[in-house]
Amino acid sequence: KNEVEQSPQNLTAQEGEFITINCSYSVGISALHWLQQHPGGGIVSLFMLSSGKKKHGRLIATINIQEKHSSLHITASHPRDSAVYICAVSTKGNYQLIWGAGTKLIIKP
Amino acid sequence: GAVVSQHPSRVICKSGTSVKIECRSLDFQATTMFWYRQFPKQSLMLMATSNEGSKATYEQGVEKDKFLINHASLTLSTLTVTSAHPEDSSFYICSAGPRNQPQHFGDGTRLSIL
């Protein structure tokens, strides 16, 4: 079993829909990251969470430490949001990241 | 703006060539940098941890003689793929961050070996 599990693996939605991507982990963490990877491969860090909730524009990330679960939400989705969204956790004691497999999101106009 | 600069972004070269990829932290000192590799349609996998002034720590299964890592200064780590072969074609990305701060990522290097 992977230490970081993401769901769904693939998601296609219509423009304007509310999007939720889930991430569960099984290790002790110091932080959880949500990242966005565009087709060119470059990775952008969206959020780093250790508790609670963060919001940036149309993106919202939440984490429940007790349940070892995090969600990334996109409100009013747009075709430019189409990308792979990756959940990664920083394990306690070091800075290494354990990566989820990613969720490929396609937003259709 | 970018806080971690990775160069080059794309390399296409012949089999047997050695390729050097640079990862620079632009406005902070990074005693530790990480190198990851991503095969098509797969997740990123940690290859090695680059430690300033000492030997890199390689993950199991990663050939240290094949993937040479040098971290000679607090702002620069290099990954050299020696005598590259088509199976080394992949997407390589580095990350770095100030101590106890979020990791920042380079833009990645897409390596294609013909």
PDB file of C-alpha atoms in Angstrom:
ATOM      1  CA  LYS A   1       0.000   0.000   0.000  1.00  0.00           C
ATOM      2  CA  ASN A   2       1.333   3.412  -0.937  1.00  0.00           C
ATOM      3  CA  GLU A   3       2.036   5.781   1.906  1.00  0.00           C
ATOM      4  CA  VAL A   4       0.250   8.591   0.070  1.00  0.00           C
ATOM      5  CA  GLU A   5      -2.947   7.776  -1.778  1.00  0.00           C
ATOM      6  CA  GLN A   6      -4.785  10.197  -4.032  1.00  0.00           C
ATOM      7  CA  SER A   7      -8.251   9.959  -5.520  1.00  0.00           C
ATOM      8  CA  PRO A   8      -9.555  10.129  -8.079  1.00  0.00           C
ATOM      9  CA  GLN A   9      -6.771   9.224 -10.467  1.00  0.00           C
ATOM     10  CA  ASN A  10      -8.502  11.001 -13.323  1.00  0.00           C
ATOM     11  CA  LEU A  11     -11.228  13.613 -13.243  1.00  0.00           C
ATOM     12  CA  THR A  12     -13.040  15.293 -16.107  1.00  0.00           C
ATOM     13  CA  ALA A  13     -15.526  18.042 -15.381  1.00  0.00           C
ATOM     14  CA  GLN A  14     -17.314  20.910 -17.069  1.00  0.00           C
ATOM     15  CA  GLU A  15     -16.248  24.490 -16.658  1.00  0.00           C
ATOM     16  CA  GLY A  16     -17.742  26.014 -13.546  1.00  0.00           C
ATOM     17  CA  GLU A  17     -18.005  22.802 -11.558  1.00  0.00           C
ATOM     18  CA  PHE A  18     -16.746  22.477  -7.999  1.00  0.00           C
ATOM     19  CA  ILE A  19     -13.776  20.112  -7.908  1.00  0.00           C
ATOM     20  CA  THR A  20     -12.525  18.010  -5.008  1.00  0.00           C
ATOM     21  CA  ILE A  21      -9.359  15.954  -4.979  1.00  0.00           C
ATOM     22  CA  ASN A  22      -8.577  13.788  -1.965  1.00  0.00           C
ATOM     23  CA  CYS A  23      -5.338  12.693  -0.365  1.00  0.00           C
ATOM     24  CA  SER A  24      -4.833  10.163   2.428  1.00  0.00           C
ATOM     25  CA  TYR A  25      -1.543   9.299   4.039  1.00  0.00           C
ATOM     26  CA  SER A  26      -0.349   6.694   6.491  1.00  0.00           C
ATOM     27  CA  VAL A  27       2.874   8.180   7.864  1.00  0.00           C
ATOM     28  CA  GLY A  28       3.633  10.840  10.437  1.00  0.00           C
ATOM     29  CA  ILE A  29       4.074  14.137   8.682  1.00  0.00           C
ATOM     30  CA  SER A  30       5.436  17.570   9.376  1.00  0.00           C
ATOM     31  CA  ALA A  31       3.524  19.093   6.459  1.00  0.00           C
ATOM     32  CA  LEU A  32       1.402  18.241   3.458  1.00  0.00           C
ATOM     33  CA  HIS A  33       1.889  19.873   0.077  1.00  0.00           C
ATOM     34  CA  TRP A  34      -0.458  20.309  -2.836  1.00  0.00           C
ATOM     35  CA  LEU A  35       1.300  20.879  -6.126  1.00  0.00           C
ATOM     36  CA  GLN A  36       0.249  21.493  -9.689  1.00  0.00           C
ATOM     37  CA  GLN A  37       2.079  20.023 -12.655  1.00  0.00           C
ATOM     38  CA  HIS A  38       1.343  21.318 -16.129  1.00  0.00           C
ATOM     39  CA  PRO A  39       1.907  19.299 -19.326  1.00  0.00           C
ATOM     40  CA  GLY A  40       5.366  20.802 -19.754  1.00  0.00           C
ATOM     41  CA  GLY A  41       6.319  19.150 -16.497  1.00  0.00           C
ATOM     42  CA  GLY A  42       7.054  22.176 -14.336  1.00  0.00           C
ATOM     43  CA  ILE A  43       5.744  21.938 -10.808  1.00  0.00           C
ATOM     44  CA  VAL A  44       4.175  24.768  -8.856  1.00  0.00           C
ATOM     45  CA  SER A  45       3.655  24.567  -5.135  1.00  0.00           C
ATOM     46  CA  LEU A  46       0.057  25.516  -4.334  1.00  0.00           C
ATOM     47  CA  PHE A  47      -0.192  24.976  -0.592  1.00  0.00           C
ATOM     48  CA  MET A  48       1.736  23.711   2.357  1.00  0.00           C
ATOM     49  CA  LEU A  49      -0.457  22.659   5.270  1.00  0.00           C
ATOM     50  CA  SER A  50       0.196  21.387   8.733  1.00  0.00           C
ATOM     51  CA  SER A  51      -3.306  22.015  10.081  1.00  0.00           C
ATOM     52  CA  GLY A  52      -6.648  23.563   9.249  1.00  0.00           C
ATOM     53  CA  LYS A  53      -7.470  25.225   5.994  1.00  0.00           C
ATOM     54  CA  LYS A  54      -5.863  27.558   3.480  1.00  0.00           C
ATOM     55  CA  LYS A  55      -7.391  29.521   0.626  1.00  0.00           C
ATOM     56  CA  HIS A  56      -5.788  31.138  -2.371  1.00  0.00           C
ATOM     57  CA  GLY A  57      -8.074  32.543  -4.997  1.00  0.00           C
ATOM     58  CA  ARG A  58     -10.354  29.749  -6.175  1.00  0.00           C
ATOM     59  CA  LEU A  59      -8.280  27.083  -4.493  1.00  0.00           C
ATOM     60  CA  ILE A  60      -8.965  25.767  -1.012  1.00  0.00           C
ATOM     61  CA  ALA A  61      -6.954  23.131   0.823  1.00  0.00           C
ATOM     62  CA  THR A  62      -7.947  21.440   4.048  1.00  0.00           C
ATOM     63  CA  ILE A  63      -6.252  18.911   6.259  1.00  0.00           C
ATOM     64  CA  ASN A  64      -7.486  16.696   9.078  1.00  0.00           C
ATOM     65  CA  ILE A  65      -4.455  15.516  11.017  1.00  0.00           C
ATOM     66  CA  GLN A  66      -6.396  13.004  13.128  1.00  0.00           C
ATOM     67  CA  GLU A  67      -7.868  11.343  10.057  1.00  0.00           C
ATOM     68  CA  LYS A  68      -4.673  11.751   8.013  1.00  0.00           C
ATOM     69  CA  HIS A  69      -6.629  13.197   5.144  1.00  0.00           C
ATOM     70  CA  SER A  70      -6.476  16.318   3.016  1.00  0.00           C
ATOM     71  CA  SER A  71      -8.630  17.722   0.253  1.00  0.00           C
ATOM     72  CA  LEU A  72      -7.977  20.218  -2.487  1.00  0.00           C
ATOM     73  CA  HIS A  73     -11.008  22.092  -3.778  1.00  0.00           C
ATOM     74  CA  ILE A  74     -11.333  24.239  -6.864  1.00  0.00           C
ATOM     75  CA  THR A  75     -14.334  26.524  -7.097  1.00  0.00           C
ATOM     76  CA  ALA A  76     -15.711  27.786 -10.413  1.00  0.00           C
ATOM     77  CA  SER A  77     -13.322  25.550 -12.343  1.00  0.00           C
ATOM     78  CA  HIS A  78     -11.864  26.782 -15.609  1.00  0.00           C
ATOM     79  CA  PRO A  79     -10.122  25.013 -18.505  1.00  0.00           C
ATOM     80  CA  ARG A  80      -6.836  26.595 -17.449  1.00  0.00           C
ATOM     81  CA  ASP A  81      -7.098  24.576 -14.228  1.00  0.00           C
ATOM     82  CA  SER A  82      -6.474  21.451 -16.297  1.00  0.00           C
ATOM     83  CA  ALA A  83      -3.294  19.904 -14.937  1.00  0.00           C
ATOM     84  CA  VAL A  84      -2.043  17.112 -12.737  1.00  0.00           C
ATOM     85  CA  TYR A  85      -2.506  17.843  -9.057  1.00  0.00           C
ATOM     86  CA  ILE A  86      -0.117  16.104  -6.725  1.00  0.00           C
ATOM     87  CA  CYS A  87      -0.282  15.582  -3.003  1.00  0.00           C
ATOM     88  CA  ALA A  88       3.018  15.120  -1.194  1.00  0.00           C
ATOM     89  CA  VAL A  89       3.919  14.839   2.476  1.00  0.00           C
ATOM     90  CA  SER A  90       7.043  15.887   4.309  1.00  0.00           C
ATOM     91  CA  THR A  91       7.862  13.184   6.795  1.00  0.00           C
ATOM     92  CA  LYS A  92       8.722  14.091  10.349  1.00  0.00           C
ATOM     93  CA  GLY A  93      12.417  14.504  11.027  1.00  0.00           C
ATOM     94  CA  ASN A  94      13.577  15.322   7.513  1.00  0.00           C
ATOM     95  CA  TYR A  95      12.612  17.327   4.470  1.00  0.00           C
ATOM     96  CA  GLN A  96      12.027  14.454   2.100  1.00  0.00           C
ATOM     97  CA  LEU A  97       8.756  14.296   0.276  1.00  0.00           C
ATOM     98  CA  ILE A  98       6.634  11.227  -0.326  1.00  0.00           C
ATOM     99  CA  TRP A  99       4.574  11.782  -3.424  1.00  0.00           C
ATOM    100  CA  GLY A 100       1.078  10.726  -4.336  1.00  0.00           C
ATOM    101  CA  ALA A 101       0.475   9.411  -7.826  1.00  0.00           C
ATOM    102  CA  GLY A 102      -1.323  12.572  -8.904  1.00  0.00           C
ATOM    103  CA  THR A 103      -4.788  13.374 -10.172  1.00  0.00           C
ATOM    104  CA  LYS A 104      -5.159  14.324 -13.798  1.00  0.00           C
ATOM    105  CA  LEU A 105      -7.827  16.996 -14.039  1.00  0.00           C
ATOM    106  CA  ILE A 106      -9.429  18.041 -17.302  1.00  0.00           C
ATOM    107  CA  ILE A 107     -11.883  20.910 -17.322  1.00  0.00           C
ATOM    108  CA  LYS A 108     -13.941  21.108 -20.481  1.00  0.00           C
ATOM    109  CA  PRO A 109     -15.269  24.456 -21.719  1.00  0.00           C
TER     110      PRO A 109
ATOM    111  CA  GLY B   1       9.433  34.878  -8.989  1.00  0.00           C
ATOM    112  CA  ALA B   2      11.236  31.570  -9.000  1.00  0.00           C
ATOM    113  CA  VAL B   3      13.273  30.827  -5.916  1.00  0.00           C
ATOM    114  CA  VAL B   4      14.783  27.645  -7.321  1.00  0.00           C
ATOM    115  CA  SER B   5      16.266  27.737 -10.793  1.00  0.00           C
ATOM    116  CA  GLN B   6      16.852  24.513 -12.702  1.00  0.00           C
ATOM    117  CA  HIS B   7      18.771  24.430 -15.955  1.00  0.00           C
ATOM    118  CA  PRO B   8      18.510  23.281 -18.666  1.00  0.00           C
ATOM    119  CA  SER B   9      14.784  22.753 -19.130  1.00  0.00           C
ATOM    120  CA  ARG B  10      15.219  20.323 -21.983  1.00  0.00           C
ATOM    121  CA  VAL B  11      18.081  18.245 -23.287  1.00  0.00           C
ATOM    122  CA  ILE B  12      18.199  16.024 -26.341  1.00  0.00           C
ATOM    123  CA  CYS B  13      21.448  14.198 -26.907  1.00  0.00           C
ATOM    124  CA  LYS B  14      23.024  11.068 -28.259  1.00  0.00           C
ATOM    125  CA  SER B  15      23.526   7.889 -26.311  1.00  0.00           C
ATOM    126  CA  GLY B  16      26.807   7.879 -24.431  1.00  0.00           C
ATOM    127  CA  THR B  17      26.786  11.601 -23.696  1.00  0.00           C
ATOM    128  CA  SER B  18      27.048  12.879 -20.146  1.00  0.00           C
ATOM    129  CA  VAL B  19      24.500  15.503 -19.172  1.00  0.00           C
ATOM    130  CA  LYS B  20      24.754  17.972 -16.304  1.00  0.00           C
ATOM    131  CA  ILE B  21      21.666  19.498 -14.707  1.00  0.00           C
ATOM    132  CA  GLU B  22      21.997  22.441 -12.339  1.00  0.00           C
ATOM    133  CA  CYS B  23      19.737  23.385  -9.453  1.00  0.00           C
ATOM    134  CA  ARG B  24      20.249  26.785  -7.830  1.00  0.00           C
ATOM    135  CA  SER B  25      18.547  28.348  -4.856  1.00  0.00           C
ATOM    136  CA  LEU B  26      18.212  32.009  -5.682  1.00  0.00           C
ATOM    137  CA  ASP B  27      17.518  33.802  -2.417  1.00  0.00           C
ATOM    138  CA  PHE B  28      18.245  31.349   0.337  1.00  0.00           C
ATOM    139  CA  GLN B  29      20.939  28.938   1.383  1.00  0.00           C
ATOM    140  CA  ALA B  30      20.128  25.286   0.912  1.00  0.00           C
ATOM    141  CA  THR B  31      22.228  22.828   2.864  1.00  0.00           C
ATOM    142  CA  THR B  32      20.029  20.096   1.454  1.00  0.00           C
ATOM    143  CA  MET B  33      18.532  19.715  -2.000  1.00  0.00           C
ATOM    144  CA  PHE B  34      16.588  16.811  -3.399  1.00  0.00           C
ATOM    145  CA  TRP B  35      16.612  15.240  -6.829  1.00  0.00           C
ATOM    146  CA  TYR B  36      13.572  13.451  -8.192  1.00  0.00           C
ATOM    147  CA  ARG B  37      12.845  11.511 -11.343  1.00  0.00           C
ATOM    148  CA  GLN B  38       9.516  11.007 -13.014  1.00  0.00           C
ATOM    149  CA  PHE B  39       8.822   8.322 -15.575  1.00  0.00           C
ATOM    150  CA  PRO B  40       5.909   8.889 -17.968  1.00  0.00           C
ATOM    151  CA  LYS B  41       2.548   8.670 -16.239  1.00  0.00           C
ATOM    152  CA  GLN B  42       4.163   7.843 -12.925  1.00  0.00           C
ATOM    153  CA  SER B  43       4.715   9.684  -9.700  1.00  0.00           C
ATOM    154  CA  LEU B  44       7.894  11.490  -8.833  1.00  0.00           C
ATOM    155  CA  MET B  45      10.457   9.292  -7.110  1.00  0.00           C
ATOM    156  CA  LEU B  46      13.229  10.531  -4.862  1.00  0.00           C
ATOM    157  CA  MET B  47      16.605   9.697  -6.343  1.00  0.00           C
ATOM    158  CA  ALA B  48      18.971  11.251  -3.879  1.00  0.00           C
ATOM    159  CA  THR B  49      19.485  13.835  -1.204  1.00  0.00           C
ATOM    160  CA  SER B  50      22.212  16.311  -1.986  1.00  0.00           C
ATOM    161  CA  ASN B  51      24.139  17.531   1.053  1.00  0.00           C
ATOM    162  CA  GLU B  52      26.328  20.622   0.876  1.00  0.00           C
ATOM    163  CA  GLY B  53      29.938  19.758   1.508  1.00  0.00           C
ATOM    164  CA  SER B  54      29.432  16.021   1.822  1.00  0.00           C
ATOM    165  CA  LYS B  55      28.419  12.989  -0.191  1.00  0.00           C
ATOM    166  CA  ALA B  56      24.914  12.667  -1.490  1.00  0.00           C
ATOM    167  CA  THR B  57      22.588  10.060  -0.033  1.00  0.00           C
ATOM    168  CA  TYR B  58      21.142   7.834  -2.732  1.00  0.00           C
ATOM    169  CA  GLU B  59      17.888   5.938  -2.588  1.00  0.00           C
ATOM    170  CA  GLN B  60      17.909   2.196  -3.008  1.00  0.00           C
ATOM    171  CA  GLY B  61      18.235   1.181  -6.623  1.00  0.00           C
ATOM    172  CA  VAL B  62      19.772   4.454  -7.805  1.00  0.00           C
ATOM    173  CA  GLU B  63      23.268   4.015  -9.192  1.00  0.00           C
ATOM    174  CA  LYS B  64      25.537   6.616  -7.638  1.00  0.00           C
ATOM    175  CA  ASP B  65      28.171   6.143 -10.337  1.00  0.00           C
ATOM    176  CA  LYS B  66      25.529   6.762 -12.977  1.00  0.00           C
ATOM    177  CA  PHE B  67      23.931   9.790 -11.356  1.00  0.00           C
ATOM    178  CA  LEU B  68      26.706  11.954  -9.947  1.00  0.00           C
ATOM    179  CA  ILE B  69      25.621  14.624  -7.515  1.00  0.00           C
ATOM    180  CA  ASN B  70      27.786  17.530  -6.456  1.00  0.00           C
ATOM    181  CA  HIS B  71      26.680  20.115  -3.888  1.00  0.00           C
ATOM    182  CA  ALA B  72      29.739  22.324  -3.703  1.00  0.00           C
ATOM    183  CA  SER B  73      28.061  25.479  -2.444  1.00  0.00           C
ATOM    184  CA  LEU B  74      25.025  26.458  -0.403  1.00  0.00           C
ATOM    185  CA  THR B  75      23.166  27.570  -3.515  1.00  0.00           C
ATOM    186  CA  LEU B  76      24.094  25.028  -6.163  1.00  0.00           C
ATOM    187  CA  SER B  77      23.632  21.307  -6.630  1.00  0.00           C
ATOM    188  CA  THR B  78      24.354  19.512  -9.879  1.00  0.00           C
ATOM    189  CA  LEU B  79      23.159  16.156 -11.163  1.00  0.00           C
ATOM    190  CA  THR B  80      25.268  14.591 -13.891  1.00  0.00           C
ATOM    191  CA  VAL B  81      23.841  11.662 -15.823  1.00  0.00           C
ATOM    192  CA  THR B  82      26.967   9.900 -17.009  1.00  0.00           C
ATOM    193  CA  SER B  83      27.104   7.995 -20.289  1.00  0.00           C
ATOM    194  CA  ALA B  84      23.381   8.451 -20.734  1.00  0.00           C
ATOM    195  CA  HIS B  85      21.336   5.798 -22.486  1.00  0.00           C
ATOM    196  CA  PRO B  86      17.760   5.857 -23.800  1.00  0.00           C
ATOM    197  CA  GLU B  87      16.463   4.284 -20.585  1.00  0.00           C
ATOM    198  CA  ASP B  88      17.718   7.379 -18.732  1.00  0.00           C
ATOM    199  CA  SER B  89      15.245   9.502 -20.672  1.00  0.00           C
ATOM    200  CA  SER B  90      12.971  10.988 -18.075  1.00  0.00           C
ATOM    201  CA  PHE B  91      11.873  14.145 -16.302  1.00  0.00           C
ATOM    202  CA  TYR B  92      14.242  15.230 -13.557  1.00  0.00           C
ATOM    203  CA  ILE B  93      13.324  17.835 -10.966  1.00  0.00           C
ATOM    204  CA  CYS B  94      15.054  19.294  -7.949  1.00  0.00           C
ATOM    205  CA  SER B  95      13.678  20.846  -4.815  1.00  0.00           C
ATOM    206  CA  ALA B  96      15.163  22.933  -2.046  1.00  0.00           C
ATOM    207  CA  GLY B  97      13.971  24.975   0.847  1.00  0.00           C
ATOM    208  CA  PRO B  98      15.230  26.976   3.779  1.00  0.00           C
ATOM    209  CA  ARG B  99      15.387  25.010   7.012  1.00  0.00           C
ATOM    210  CA  ASN B 100      11.907  24.202   8.301  1.00  0.00           C
ATOM    211  CA  GLN B 101      10.319  26.019   5.387  1.00  0.00           C
ATOM    212  CA  PRO B 102       8.326  24.729   2.404  1.00  0.00           C
ATOM    213  CA  GLN B 103      10.200  23.112  -0.413  1.00  0.00           C
ATOM    214  CA  HIS B 104      10.468  25.031  -3.654  1.00  0.00           C
ATOM    215  CA  PHE B 105      10.770  23.254  -6.945  1.00  0.00           C
ATOM    216  CA  GLY B 106      12.781  23.810 -10.051  1.00  0.00           C
ATOM    217  CA  ASP B 107      10.949  23.799 -13.355  1.00  0.00           C
ATOM    218  CA  GLY B 108      12.387  20.400 -14.183  1.00  0.00           C
ATOM    219  CA  THR B 109      14.550  19.044 -16.973  1.00  0.00           C
ATOM    220  CA  ARG B 110      13.186  16.796 -19.667  1.00  0.00           C
ATOM    221  CA  LEU B 111      16.007  14.554 -20.799  1.00  0.00           C
ATOM    222  CA  SER B 112      15.713  12.669 -24.067  1.00  0.00           C
ATOM    223  CA  ILE B 113      18.494  10.293 -25.072  1.00  0.00           C
ATOM    224  CA  LEU B 114      18.464   9.220 -28.695  1.00  0.00           C
TER     225      LEU B 114
END
